[in-house]
Amino acid sequence: MRKHFHLHVAFQVIVLLRSIRSVELLNNASGRIVGGEATTIADAGFMVSLRVSNKFICGGSLLTNEYVITAAHCVKGFSPNSLTVVGGITRLSEMGIRRGVTKIILPKDYNHRTFHKDAAVLKLSDKMEAKNIKTIELCNKTWRLGDFIQIYGWGQVSENIQSSSNVLRTVTVPLVGRKKCSSMYKKEGTITQTMFCAGNLKGKDSCSGDSGGPAVFEGQLCGIVSWGVGCARPEYPGVYTSIKAVKEFINKAMEL
């Protein structure tokens, strides 16, 4: 395991179904929304919370009324029936609309060590529908260096505060060039073609617990909160799974 890596996962309970390595990764999760502001589900109706034994572990996005996209590292090792997806909530303490999971689908070439293709599609037990619940379209936008993406989540508001935020929060951060990001992470990991970086602006970033949540550009889902080092550290922007890199996988998974 690479030292100091955070996986954005707030859940720190030993689950027997997980491998020893998976448990180690969870228990060593350290900080990634910092410097953002509170928002409501009315502004992000596609946002869902993933739970295990009613404990919040990660965020996710509703692609259709039956399918959710999240990060693979959030759900790898769990059985579908151990997961609950909660939608239509601003606060984690709200009951919301709850659905079970019948399938967890990961890319065949997902790598839990490098976070290559860190994405997972979840099929819900029943359709998730309500007035304040919306779906989000997969990315087909083209962006440029310096464009801003919007992140949503219930993660830590500081690297030093280990509990999740009860209230949904959002932050807007700029894209960071691949070459620059690769240089910043050269001692920590590889920024592959399935990833992009964003952040490094006046203490704004995603944080632990935001994993699996959306990175939105011009109203479309263009990234998934994946990994990084610390929270809002100027030398380490957040790293996200590129939706364009896993779009074919997502579309095929929703046909299974």
Coordinates of N, CA and C in Angstrom, one line a residue:
M1 N 0.8 -1.2 0.0 CA 0.0 0.0 0.0 C 0.9 1.2 0.0
R2 N 0.5 2.2 -0.8 CA 1.3 3.4 -0.9 C 1.0 4.3 0.3
K3 N 2.1 4.7 0.9 CA 2.0 5.6 2.1 C 1.3 6.9 1.8
H4 N 0.5 7.3 2.7 CA -0.2 8.7 2.7 C -1.3 8.8 1.7
F5 N -1.6 7.7 0.9 CA -2.7 7.8 0.0 C -4.0 7.9 0.7
H6 N -4.9 8.7 0.3 CA -6.3 8.6 0.9 C -7.2 8.1 -0.2
L7 N -8.2 7.3 0.1 CA -9.1 6.8 -0.8 C -10.5 7.5 -0.8
H8 N -10.6 8.6 0.0 CA -11.8 9.3 0.1 C -12.9 8.5 0.8
V9 N -12.6 7.5 1.5 CA -13.6 6.7 2.1 C -13.7 6.9 3.6
A10 N -14.9 7.3 4.1 CA -15.0 7.6 5.5 C -15.3 6.4 6.4
F11 N -15.7 5.3 5.8 CA -16.1 4.1 6.4 C -14.9 3.3 6.9
Q12 N -14.9 3.0 8.3 CA -13.7 2.4 8.8 C -14.1 1.2 9.7
V13 N -15.0 0.4 9.2 CA -15.5 -0.8 9.9 C -14.9 -2.0 9.3
I14 N -14.4 -3.0 10.0 CA -13.9 -4.2 9.4 C -15.0 -5.1 8.9
V15 N -15.0 -5.4 7.7 CA -16.0 -6.3 7.1 C -15.4 -7.6 6.7
L16 N -15.9 -8.7 7.2 CA -15.3 -10.0 7.0 C -15.2 -10.4 5.5
L17 N -16.2 -9.9 4.7 CA -16.1 -10.2 3.3 C -15.0 -9.6 2.5
R18 N -14.4 -8.6 3.1 CA -13.3 -7.9 2.4 C -12.0 -8.6 2.6
S19 N -11.1 -8.5 1.7 CA -9.7 -9.1 1.9 C -9.0 -8.2 3.0
I20 N -7.9 -8.8 3.5 CA -7.1 -8.1 4.5 C -6.6 -6.8 3.9
R21 N -6.2 -6.8 2.6 CA -5.7 -5.5 2.0 C -6.8 -4.5 1.9
S22 N -8.0 -4.9 1.6 CA -9.1 -3.9 1.5 C -9.4 -3.3 2.8
V23 N -9.3 -4.1 3.9 CA -9.5 -3.5 5.2 C -8.4 -2.5 5.5
E24 N -7.2 -2.9 5.2 CA -6.1 -2.0 5.5 C -6.3 -0.7 4.7
L25 N -6.7 -0.7 3.5 CA -6.9 0.5 2.7 C -8.0 1.4 3.4
L26 N -9.1 0.8 3.9 CA -10.1 1.5 4.5 C -9.6 2.2 5.8
N27 N -8.9 1.4 6.6 CA -8.5 1.9 7.9 C -7.4 2.9 7.8
N28 N -6.7 3.0 6.7 CA -5.7 4.0 6.5 C -6.1 5.2 5.7
A29 N -7.4 5.3 5.4 CA -7.9 6.4 4.6 C -7.7 7.7 5.4
S30 N -7.1 8.7 4.7 CA -7.0 10.0 5.3 C -7.7 11.0 4.4
G31 N -7.6 12.3 4.8 CA -8.4 13.2 4.1 C -8.2 13.1 2.6
R32 N -10.3 13.8 1.5 CA -10.3 14.7 0.4 C -11.6 15.3 0.5
I33 N -15.7 17.6 0.9 CA -15.3 18.8 0.0 C -14.8 19.9 1.0
V34 N -13.6 20.4 0.6 CA -12.9 21.4 1.4 C -12.9 22.7 0.8
G35 N -13.3 23.8 1.6 CA -13.3 25.1 1.0 C -14.5 25.4 0.2
G36 N -15.6 24.5 0.2 CA -16.8 24.7 -0.6 C -17.9 25.3 0.3
E37 N -19.1 25.0 -0.1 CA -20.3 25.6 0.5 C -21.4 24.6 0.6
A38 N -22.3 24.7 1.5 CA -23.5 23.9 1.6 C -24.4 24.1 0.4
T39 N -25.0 23.0 0.0 CA -26.0 23.0 -1.1 C -27.2 22.1 -0.7
T40 N -28.1 22.0 -1.6 CA -29.3 21.1 -1.3 C -29.5 20.1 -2.5
I41 N -30.2 19.1 -2.2 CA -30.5 18.1 -3.2 C -31.3 18.7 -4.4
A42 N -31.9 19.8 -4.2 CA -32.6 20.5 -5.3 C -31.7 20.9 -6.4
D43 N -30.4 21.1 -6.0 CA -29.4 21.5 -7.0 C -28.6 20.4 -7.5
A44 N -28.8 19.2 -6.9 CA -28.0 18.0 -7.3 C -28.9 16.7 -7.1
G45 N -30.0 16.7 -7.8 CA -30.9 15.6 -7.6 C -30.4 14.2 -8.0
F46 N -29.3 14.2 -8.7 CA -28.7 13.0 -9.1 C -27.8 12.4 -8.1
M47 N -27.5 13.1 -7.0 CA -26.5 12.7 -6.0 C -27.1 11.7 -5.1
V48 N -26.4 10.6 -4.8 CA -26.9 9.5 -3.9 C -25.8 9.2 -2.9
S49 N -26.2 8.6 -1.8 CA -25.4 8.2 -0.7 C -25.3 6.6 -0.7
L50 N -24.1 6.1 -0.6 CA -24.0 4.6 -0.5 C -23.8 4.3 1.0
R51 N -24.5 3.2 1.5 CA -24.5 2.8 2.9 C -24.2 1.3 3.0
V52 N -23.5 1.0 4.1 CA -23.3 -0.4 4.5 C -23.7 -0.4 6.0
S53 N -24.7 -1.3 6.3 CA -25.2 -1.3 7.7 C -25.6 0.1 8.1
N54 N -26.2 0.9 7.2 CA -26.6 2.2 7.4 C -25.5 3.2 7.7
K55 N -24.3 2.8 7.5 CA -23.1 3.7 7.6 C -22.7 4.3 6.2
F56 N -22.6 5.6 6.1 CA -22.2 6.2 4.9 C -20.8 5.8 4.5
I57 N -20.6 5.4 3.3 CA -19.2 5.0 2.8 C -18.8 5.9 1.6
C58 N -19.7 6.2 0.7 CA -19.3 6.9 -0.5 C -20.5 7.6 -1.1
G59 N -20.1 8.5 -2.1 CA -21.2 9.1 -2.9 C -21.4 8.3 -4.2
G60 N -22.3 8.8 -5.0 CA -22.6 8.2 -6.3 C -23.5 9.1 -7.1
S61 N -23.7 8.7 -8.3 CA -24.6 9.5 -9.2 C -25.6 8.7 -9.9
L62 N -26.8 9.1 -10.0 CA -27.9 8.4 -10.6 C -27.9 8.6 -12.1
L63 N -27.6 7.6 -12.9 CA -27.5 7.7 -14.3 C -28.9 7.5 -15.0
T64 N -29.6 6.5 -14.4 CA -31.0 6.3 -14.8 C -31.7 6.0 -13.5
N65 N -33.0 5.8 -13.6 CA -33.8 5.4 -12.3 C -33.4 4.1 -11.7
E66 N -32.6 3.3 -12.5 CA -32.2 2.0 -12.0 C -30.7 1.8 -11.9
Y67 N -29.9 2.7 -12.3 CA -28.4 2.5 -12.3 C -27.7 3.7 -11.7
V68 N -26.7 3.4 -10.9 CA -25.8 4.3 -10.2 C -24.4 4.1 -10.6
I69 N -23.6 5.2 -10.7 CA -22.2 5.1 -11.0 C -21.5 5.6 -9.7
T70 N -20.4 4.9 -9.3 CA -19.6 5.3 -8.2 C -18.2 4.9 -8.5
A71 N -17.3 5.0 -7.5 CA -15.9 4.5 -7.7 C -15.8 3.0 -7.3
A72 N -15.0 2.3 -8.1 CA -14.8 0.9 -7.8 C -14.3 0.6 -6.4
H73 N -13.3 1.4 -6.0 CA -12.7 1.2 -4.7 C -13.7 1.3 -3.5
C74 N -14.8 2.0 -3.8 CA -15.9 2.1 -2.8 C -16.6 0.8 -2.5
V75 N -16.8 0.0 -3.5 CA -17.6 -1.2 -3.4 C -17.0 -2.5 -3.7
K76 N -15.7 -2.5 -4.1 CA -15.0 -3.8 -4.3 C -14.9 -4.6 -3.1
G77 N -15.3 -5.8 -3.1 CA -15.3 -6.7 -1.9 C -16.6 -6.8 -1.2
F78 N -17.5 -5.9 -1.5 CA -18.8 -6.0 -0.9 C -19.8 -6.8 -1.8
S79 N -20.7 -7.5 -1.2 CA -21.8 -8.2 -1.9 C -22.9 -7.2 -2.2
P80 N -23.6 -7.4 -3.3 CA -24.7 -6.4 -3.6 C -25.7 -6.2 -2.5
N81 N -26.1 -7.3 -1.8 CA -27.1 -7.2 -0.8 C -26.6 -6.6 0.5
S82 N -25.3 -6.2 0.6 CA -24.8 -5.5 1.7 C -24.9 -4.0 1.6
L83 N -25.3 -3.5 0.3 CA -25.3 -2.1 0.0 C -26.7 -1.6 0.0
T84 N -26.9 -0.3 0.4 CA -28.1 0.4 0.3 C -27.8 1.8 -0.4
V85 N -28.6 2.2 -1.3 CA -28.4 3.5 -2.0 C -29.5 4.4 -1.5
V86 N -29.2 5.6 -1.1 CA -30.1 6.6 -0.6 C -30.1 7.8 -1.5
G87 N -31.3 8.2 -2.0 CA -31.4 9.3 -2.9 C -32.4 10.3 -2.3
G88 N -32.4 11.5 -2.9 CA -33.3 12.6 -2.5 C -33.1 13.2 -1.1
I89 N -31.8 13.2 -0.7 CA -31.5 13.8 0.6 C -30.4 14.9 0.5
T90 N -30.6 15.9 1.4 CA -29.6 17.0 1.5 C -28.7 16.6 2.7
R91 N -29.3 16.0 3.7 CA -28.6 15.6 5.0 C -28.5 14.1 5.1
L92 N -27.4 13.6 5.5 CA -27.2 12.2 5.7 C -28.1 11.6 6.7
S93 N -28.6 12.5 7.6 CA -29.5 12.0 8.7 C -31.0 11.8 8.2
E94 N -31.3 12.3 7.0 CA -32.6 12.1 6.4 C -32.8 10.7 5.9
M95 N -34.1 10.3 5.9 CA -34.4 8.9 5.5 C -34.3 8.8 4.0
G96 N -34.8 9.7 3.2 CA -34.7 9.7 1.8 C -35.4 8.5 1.1
I97 N -35.1 8.3 -0.1 CA -35.6 7.1 -0.9 C -34.5 6.1 -0.9
R98 N -34.8 4.9 -0.4 CA -33.8 3.8 -0.2 C -34.1 2.7 -1.1
R99 N -33.0 2.2 -1.7 CA -33.0 1.1 -2.6 C -31.9 0.1 -2.3
G100 N -32.2 -1.2 -2.5 CA -31.1 -2.2 -2.4 C -30.3 -2.2 -3.7
V101 N -29.3 -3.1 -3.8 CA -28.5 -3.2 -5.0 C -28.5 -4.7 -5.4
T102 N -28.8 -5.0 -6.6 CA -28.8 -6.4 -7.1 C -27.6 -6.8 -7.9
K103 N -26.8 -5.8 -8.4 CA -25.6 -6.1 -9.2 C -24.5 -5.0 -8.9
I104 N -23.3 -5.4 -8.8 CA -22.1 -4.5 -8.7 C -21.3 -4.9 -9.9
I105 N -21.1 -4.0 -10.8 CA -20.3 -4.3 -12.1 C -19.1 -3.4 -12.1
L106 N -17.9 -4.1 -12.2 CA -16.6 -3.4 -12.3 C -16.0 -3.6 -13.6
P107 N -15.2 -2.7 -14.1 CA -14.4 -2.9 -15.4 C -13.5 -4.1 -15.2
K108 N -13.4 -5.0 -16.2 CA -12.5 -6.1 -16.1 C -11.1 -5.8 -15.8
D109 N -10.7 -4.6 -16.3 CA -9.3 -4.2 -16.1 C -9.1 -3.1 -15.0
Y110 N -10.1 -3.0 -14.1 CA -9.9 -2.2 -13.0 C -8.7 -2.7 -12.1
N111 N -7.9 -1.7 -11.7 CA -6.7 -2.1 -10.9 C -6.8 -1.3 -9.5
H112 N -7.0 -2.1 -8.5 CA -7.2 -1.4 -7.2 C -5.9 -0.8 -6.6
R113 N -4.7 -1.2 -7.2 CA -3.5 -0.6 -6.7 C -3.2 0.7 -7.4
T114 N -3.5 0.8 -8.6 CA -3.2 2.1 -9.4 C -4.5 2.9 -9.6
F115 N -5.7 2.4 -9.3 CA -6.9 3.1 -9.5 C -7.3 3.3 -11.0
H116 N -6.6 2.5 -11.8 CA -7.0 2.5 -13.2 C -8.4 2.1 -13.4
K117 N -9.2 2.9 -14.1 CA -10.6 2.7 -14.4 C -11.4 2.4 -13.0
D118 N -11.2 3.4 -12.1 CA -11.8 3.3 -10.8 C -13.3 3.7 -10.9
A119 N -14.1 2.8 -11.4 CA -15.6 3.1 -11.6 C -16.3 1.8 -11.4
A120 N -17.6 1.9 -10.9 CA -18.4 0.8 -10.7 C -19.9 1.2 -11.0
V121 N -20.6 0.3 -11.7 CA -22.0 0.5 -11.9 C -22.8 -0.4 -11.0
L122 N -23.8 0.2 -10.3 CA -24.7 -0.5 -9.4 C -26.1 -0.6 -10.0
K123 N -26.7 -1.8 -10.1 CA -28.1 -1.9 -10.5 C -29.0 -1.9 -9.2
L124 N -30.0 -1.0 -9.2 CA -30.8 -0.9 -8.0 C -31.9 -2.0 -8.0
S125 N -32.4 -2.3 -6.8 CA -33.5 -3.3 -6.7 C -34.8 -2.9 -7.3
D126 N -35.0 -1.6 -7.2 CA -36.3 -0.9 -7.7 C -35.9 0.4 -8.3
K127 N -36.8 1.0 -9.1 CA -36.5 2.3 -9.7 C -36.5 3.3 -8.5
M128 N -35.6 4.3 -8.6 CA -35.6 5.4 -7.7 C -36.2 6.6 -8.3
E129 N -37.4 7.0 -7.8 CA -38.1 8.1 -8.4 C -38.8 8.9 -7.2
A130 N -38.7 10.2 -7.4 CA -39.3 11.2 -6.5 C -39.2 12.5 -7.1
K131 N -39.9 13.5 -6.6 CA -39.9 14.8 -7.1 C -38.6 15.5 -7.1
N132 N -37.8 15.2 -6.1 CA -36.5 15.9 -6.0 C -35.3 15.0 -6.5
I133 N -35.6 13.9 -7.2 CA -34.6 13.0 -7.7 C -34.5 13.2 -9.2
K134 N -33.3 13.3 -9.7 CA -33.0 13.5 -11.1 C -31.9 12.6 -11.5
T135 N -31.8 12.4 -12.8 CA -30.6 11.7 -13.4 C -29.7 12.6 -14.0
I136 N -28.4 12.2 -14.3 CA -27.4 13.0 -14.9 C -26.9 12.4 -16.2
E137 N -26.6 13.1 -17.2 CA -26.2 12.6 -18.5 C -24.6 12.4 -18.4
L138 N -24.2 11.4 -19.1 CA -22.8 11.1 -19.2 C -22.1 12.1 -20.1
C139 N -20.9 12.4 -19.8 CA -20.1 13.5 -20.4 C -19.9 13.3 -21.9
N140 N -20.2 14.3 -22.7 CA -19.8 14.4 -24.1 C -19.2 15.7 -24.4
K141 N -18.9 16.5 -23.3 CA -18.3 17.8 -23.5 C -16.8 17.8 -23.7
T142 N -16.3 18.8 -24.3 CA -14.9 19.0 -24.5 C -14.4 20.2 -23.6
W143 N -13.5 19.9 -22.8 CA -13.0 21.0 -21.9 C -11.6 21.4 -22.2
R144 N -11.2 22.5 -21.7 CA -9.8 23.0 -21.9 C -9.1 23.3 -20.5
L145 N -7.8 23.3 -20.5 CA -7.1 23.5 -19.3 C -7.5 24.8 -18.7
G146 N -7.8 24.8 -17.4 CA -8.3 26.0 -16.7 C -9.8 26.1 -16.6
D147 N -10.6 25.2 -17.3 CA -12.0 25.1 -17.1 C -12.3 24.6 -15.7
F148 N -13.5 24.9 -15.2 CA -13.8 24.5 -13.8 C -14.8 23.4 -13.8
I149 N -14.7 22.5 -12.9 CA -15.6 21.4 -12.6 C -16.2 21.6 -11.3
Q150 N -17.4 21.1 -11.1 CA -18.1 21.2 -9.8 C -18.2 19.8 -9.1
I151 N -17.8 19.7 -7.9 CA -17.8 18.5 -7.1 C -18.9 18.6 -6.0
Y152 N -19.5 17.4 -5.8 CA -20.5 17.3 -4.7 C -20.2 16.2 -3.8
G153 N -20.5 16.3 -2.5 CA -20.3 15.2 -1.6 C -20.6 15.6 -0.2
W154 N -20.6 14.5 0.6 CA -20.8 14.6 2.1 C -19.5 14.3 2.8
G155 N -18.4 14.4 2.2 CA -17.1 14.1 2.7 C -16.6 15.1 3.8
Q156 N -15.4 14.8 4.3 CA -14.8 15.6 5.3 C -14.6 17.1 4.8
V157 N -14.8 18.0 5.7 CA -14.6 19.4 5.3 C -13.2 19.9 5.6
S158 N -12.4 19.0 6.2 CA -11.0 19.3 6.5 C -10.3 18.0 6.6
E159 N -9.0 18.0 6.2 CA -8.2 16.8 6.3 C -8.0 16.3 7.7
N160 N -8.1 17.3 8.7 CA -7.9 17.0 10.1 C -9.2 16.6 10.8
I161 N -10.4 16.7 10.2 CA -11.6 16.4 10.8 C -12.1 15.1 10.2
Q162 N -12.1 14.0 10.9 CA -12.4 12.7 10.4 C -13.8 12.3 10.1
S163 N -14.8 13.1 10.6 CA -16.2 12.8 10.4 C -16.7 13.4 9.1
S164 N -17.7 12.8 8.5 CA -18.3 13.3 7.3 C -19.2 14.5 7.6
S165 N -19.4 15.3 6.5 CA -20.4 16.4 6.7 C -21.8 15.8 6.6
N166 N -22.7 16.3 7.5 CA -24.0 15.8 7.5 C -24.8 16.4 6.3
V167 N -24.3 17.6 5.9 CA -25.0 18.4 4.8 C -24.3 18.2 3.5
L168 N -25.0 18.1 2.5 CA -24.4 18.0 1.1 C -23.7 19.3 0.8
R169 N -22.5 19.2 0.3 CA -21.6 20.3 0.0 C -21.2 20.3 -1.5
T170 N -20.7 21.4 -1.9 CA -20.2 21.5 -3.3 C -19.0 22.5 -3.4
V171 N -18.2 22.2 -4.3 CA -17.0 23.1 -4.5 C -16.7 23.1 -6.0
T172 N -16.2 24.2 -6.5 CA -15.8 24.4 -7.9 C -14.3 24.5 -8.0
V173 N -13.7 23.6 -8.8 CA -12.2 23.6 -8.8 C -11.7 23.6 -10.3
P174 N -10.6 24.1 -10.6 CA -10.1 24.2 -12.0 C -9.3 22.9 -12.3
L175 N -9.4 22.6 -13.6 CA -8.7 21.4 -14.2 C -7.2 21.7 -14.1
V176 N -6.4 20.7 -13.9 CA -4.9 20.8 -13.8 C -4.4 19.9 -15.0
G177 N -3.4 20.4 -15.7 CA -2.9 19.7 -16.9 C -2.3 18.3 -16.5
R178 N -2.4 17.3 -17.3 CA -1.9 16.0 -17.0 C -0.4 16.0 -16.8
K179 N 0.3 16.7 -17.6 CA 1.8 16.7 -17.4 C 2.2 17.3 -16.0
K180 N 1.5 18.4 -15.7 CA 1.8 19.0 -14.4 C 1.4 18.1 -13.2
C181 N 0.2 17.5 -13.4 CA -0.3 16.6 -12.3 C 0.6 15.4 -12.2
S182 N 1.0 14.8 -13.3 CA 1.9 13.7 -13.2 C 3.2 14.0 -12.5
S183 N 3.7 15.2 -12.8 CA 5.0 15.7 -12.1 C 4.8 15.8 -10.6
M184 N 3.6 16.3 -10.2 CA 3.3 16.5 -8.8 C 3.2 15.2 -8.0
Y185 N 2.7 14.2 -8.8 CA 2.4 12.8 -8.2 C 3.5 11.8 -8.5
K186 N 4.6 12.3 -9.0 CA 5.6 11.3 -9.5 C 6.2 10.4 -8.4
K187 N 6.1 10.8 -7.2 CA 6.6 9.9 -6.1 C 5.5 9.1 -5.4
E188 N 4.2 9.4 -5.9 CA 3.1 8.8 -5.2 C 2.3 7.8 -6.1
G189 N 2.3 8.0 -7.4 CA 1.5 7.1 -8.2 C 1.5 7.6 -9.7
T190 N 0.8 6.9 -10.5 CA 0.8 7.3 -11.9 C -0.6 7.8 -12.3
I191 N -0.5 9.0 -13.0 CA -1.8 9.6 -13.6 C -2.0 9.0 -14.9
T192 N -2.9 8.0 -15.1 CA -3.0 7.3 -16.3 C -4.0 8.1 -17.2
Q193 N -4.2 7.5 -18.4 CA -5.1 8.2 -19.4 C -6.5 8.1 -19.0
T194 N -6.8 7.3 -18.0 CA -8.2 7.1 -17.5 C -8.5 8.1 -16.4
M195 N -7.6 9.0 -16.1 CA -7.7 9.9 -15.0 C -7.5 11.4 -15.4
F196 N -8.0 12.3 -14.6 CA -7.7 13.7 -14.8 C -7.6 14.3 -13.4
C197 N -7.0 15.5 -13.3 CA -6.7 16.2 -12.1 C -7.4 17.5 -12.0
A198 N -7.8 17.9 -10.8 CA -8.5 19.2 -10.6 C -8.3 19.6 -9.2
G199 N -8.2 20.9 -8.9 CA -8.1 21.4 -7.6 C -7.0 22.4 -7.5
N200 N -6.3 22.4 -6.3 CA -5.2 23.3 -6.1 C -5.5 24.8 -6.2
L201 N -6.7 25.2 -5.7 CA -7.1 26.6 -5.8 C -7.6 27.1 -4.4
K202 N -6.7 27.8 -3.7 CA -7.1 28.5 -2.5 C -7.8 27.5 -1.5
G203 N -7.2 26.3 -1.3 CA -7.7 25.4 -0.3 C -9.0 24.7 -0.6
K204 N -9.3 24.6 -1.9 CA -10.5 23.9 -2.3 C -10.2 22.5 -2.9
D205 N -11.0 21.5 -2.5 CA -10.8 20.2 -3.0 C -11.9 19.3 -2.5
S206 N -11.9 18.0 -3.1 CA -12.8 17.0 -2.5 C -12.0 16.4 -1.3
C207 N -12.7 15.6 -0.5 CA -12.0 15.1 0.7 C -12.5 13.7 1.0
S208 N -12.0 13.1 2.1 CA -12.4 11.7 2.5 C -13.9 11.7 2.6
G209 N -14.6 10.6 2.0 CA -16.0 10.5 2.1 C -16.6 11.0 0.8
D210 N -15.9 11.8 0.0 CA -16.4 12.3 -1.3 C -16.2 11.2 -2.4
S211 N -15.5 10.2 -2.1 CA -15.2 9.2 -3.2 C -16.5 8.7 -3.8
G212 N -16.4 8.4 -5.1 CA -17.5 7.9 -5.9 C -18.4 9.0 -6.3
G213 N -18.3 10.2 -5.8 CA -19.2 11.3 -6.1 C -18.9 11.9 -7.5
P214 N -19.8 12.8 -7.9 CA -19.6 13.4 -9.3 C -18.7 14.6 -9.4
A215 N -18.1 14.6 -10.6 CA -17.4 15.8 -11.0 C -18.2 16.3 -12.2
V216 N -18.8 17.4 -12.1 CA -19.8 17.9 -13.2 C -19.2 19.0 -14.0
F217 N -19.4 19.0 -15.3 CA -18.9 20.0 -16.2 C -20.1 20.4 -17.1
E218 N -20.5 21.6 -17.0 CA -21.6 22.1 -17.9 C -22.8 21.2 -17.8
G219 N -23.2 20.7 -16.6 CA -24.4 19.9 -16.4 C -24.3 18.5 -16.7
Q220 N -23.1 18.0 -17.1 CA -22.9 16.6 -17.4 C -21.9 15.9 -16.4
L221 N -22.1 14.6 -16.2 CA -21.1 13.9 -15.4 C -19.9 13.6 -16.1
C222 N -18.8 14.2 -15.8 CA -17.5 14.1 -16.5 C -16.4 13.4 -15.7
G223 N -16.7 13.2 -14.4 CA -15.6 12.5 -13.6 C -16.2 11.9 -12.4
I224 N -15.4 11.0 -11.8 CA -15.8 10.4 -10.5 C -14.7 10.7 -9.5
V225 N -15.0 11.1 -8.3 CA -14.0 11.4 -7.3 C -13.3 10.0 -7.0
S226 N -11.9 10.0 -7.1 CA -11.2 8.8 -7.0 C -10.1 8.8 -5.9
W227 N -9.1 9.5 -6.1 CA -8.0 9.4 -5.1 C -7.1 10.7 -5.0
G228 N -6.1 10.7 -4.2 CA -5.3 11.9 -4.0 C -4.5 11.7 -2.8
V229 N -3.8 12.8 -2.4 CA -3.0 12.8 -1.2 C -3.5 14.0 -0.3
G230 N -3.9 13.7 0.9 CA -4.4 14.7 1.7 C -5.7 15.4 1.2
C231 N -6.0 16.6 1.7 CA -7.1 17.3 1.3 C -6.7 18.8 1.0
A232 N -7.0 19.3 -0.2 CA -6.7 20.7 -0.5 C -5.2 21.1 -0.3
R233 N -4.3 20.1 -0.4 CA -2.9 20.4 -0.3 C -2.5 21.1 -1.7
P234 N -1.8 22.2 -1.7 CA -1.5 22.9 -2.9 C -0.6 22.0 -3.8
E235 N 0.2 21.1 -3.2 CA 1.1 20.3 -4.1 C 0.4 19.1 -4.6
Y236 N -0.9 18.8 -4.2 CA -1.5 17.6 -4.7 C -3.0 17.8 -5.0
P237 N -3.3 18.1 -6.3 CA -4.7 18.2 -6.7 C -5.4 16.9 -6.6
G238 N -6.8 16.9 -6.6 CA -7.5 15.7 -6.6 C -7.4 15.0 -7.9
V239 N -7.6 13.6 -7.8 CA -7.5 12.8 -9.0 C -8.9 12.2 -9.3
Y240 N -9.3 12.2 -10.5 CA -10.7 11.8 -10.8 C -10.6 10.8 -12.0
T241 N -11.6 9.8 -12.0 CA -11.7 8.9 -13.1 C -12.5 9.7 -14.2
S242 N -11.9 9.6 -15.4 CA -12.6 10.3 -16.5 C -13.7 9.4 -17.1
I243 N -14.9 10.0 -17.1 CA -16.1 9.3 -17.6 C -15.9 8.9 -19.1
K244 N -15.2 9.8 -19.8 CA -15.0 9.4 -21.3 C -14.2 8.1 -21.4
A245 N -13.3 7.9 -20.4 CA -12.4 6.7 -20.5 C -13.2 5.4 -20.1
V246 N -14.3 5.6 -19.4 CA -15.0 4.4 -18.9 C -16.5 4.4 -19.5
K247 N -16.7 5.3 -20.4 CA -18.1 5.4 -21.0 C -18.6 4.1 -21.6
E248 N -17.7 3.5 -22.4 CA -18.1 2.2 -23.1 C -18.5 1.2 -22.0
F249 N -17.7 1.1 -21.0 CA -17.9 0.1 -19.9 C -19.3 0.4 -19.2
I250 N -19.6 1.7 -19.0 CA -20.8 2.1 -18.3 C -22.0 1.7 -19.2
N251 N -22.0 2.0 -20.4 CA -23.1 1.7 -21.3 C -23.4 0.2 -21.4
K252 N -22.3 -0.5 -21.5 CA -22.5 -2.0 -21.6 C -23.0 -2.6 -20.2
A253 N -22.5 -2.0 -19.1 CA -23.0 -2.5 -17.8 C -24.4 -2.3 -17.6
M254 N -25.0 -1.2 -18.2 CA -26.4 -0.9 -18.0 C -27.3 -1.7 -18.9
E255 N -26.6 -2.5 -19.8 CA -27.4 -3.5 -20.7 C -27.4 -4.9 -20.1
L256 N -26.6 -5.1 -19.0 CA -26.6 -6.5 -18.4 C -27.8 -6.8 -17.6

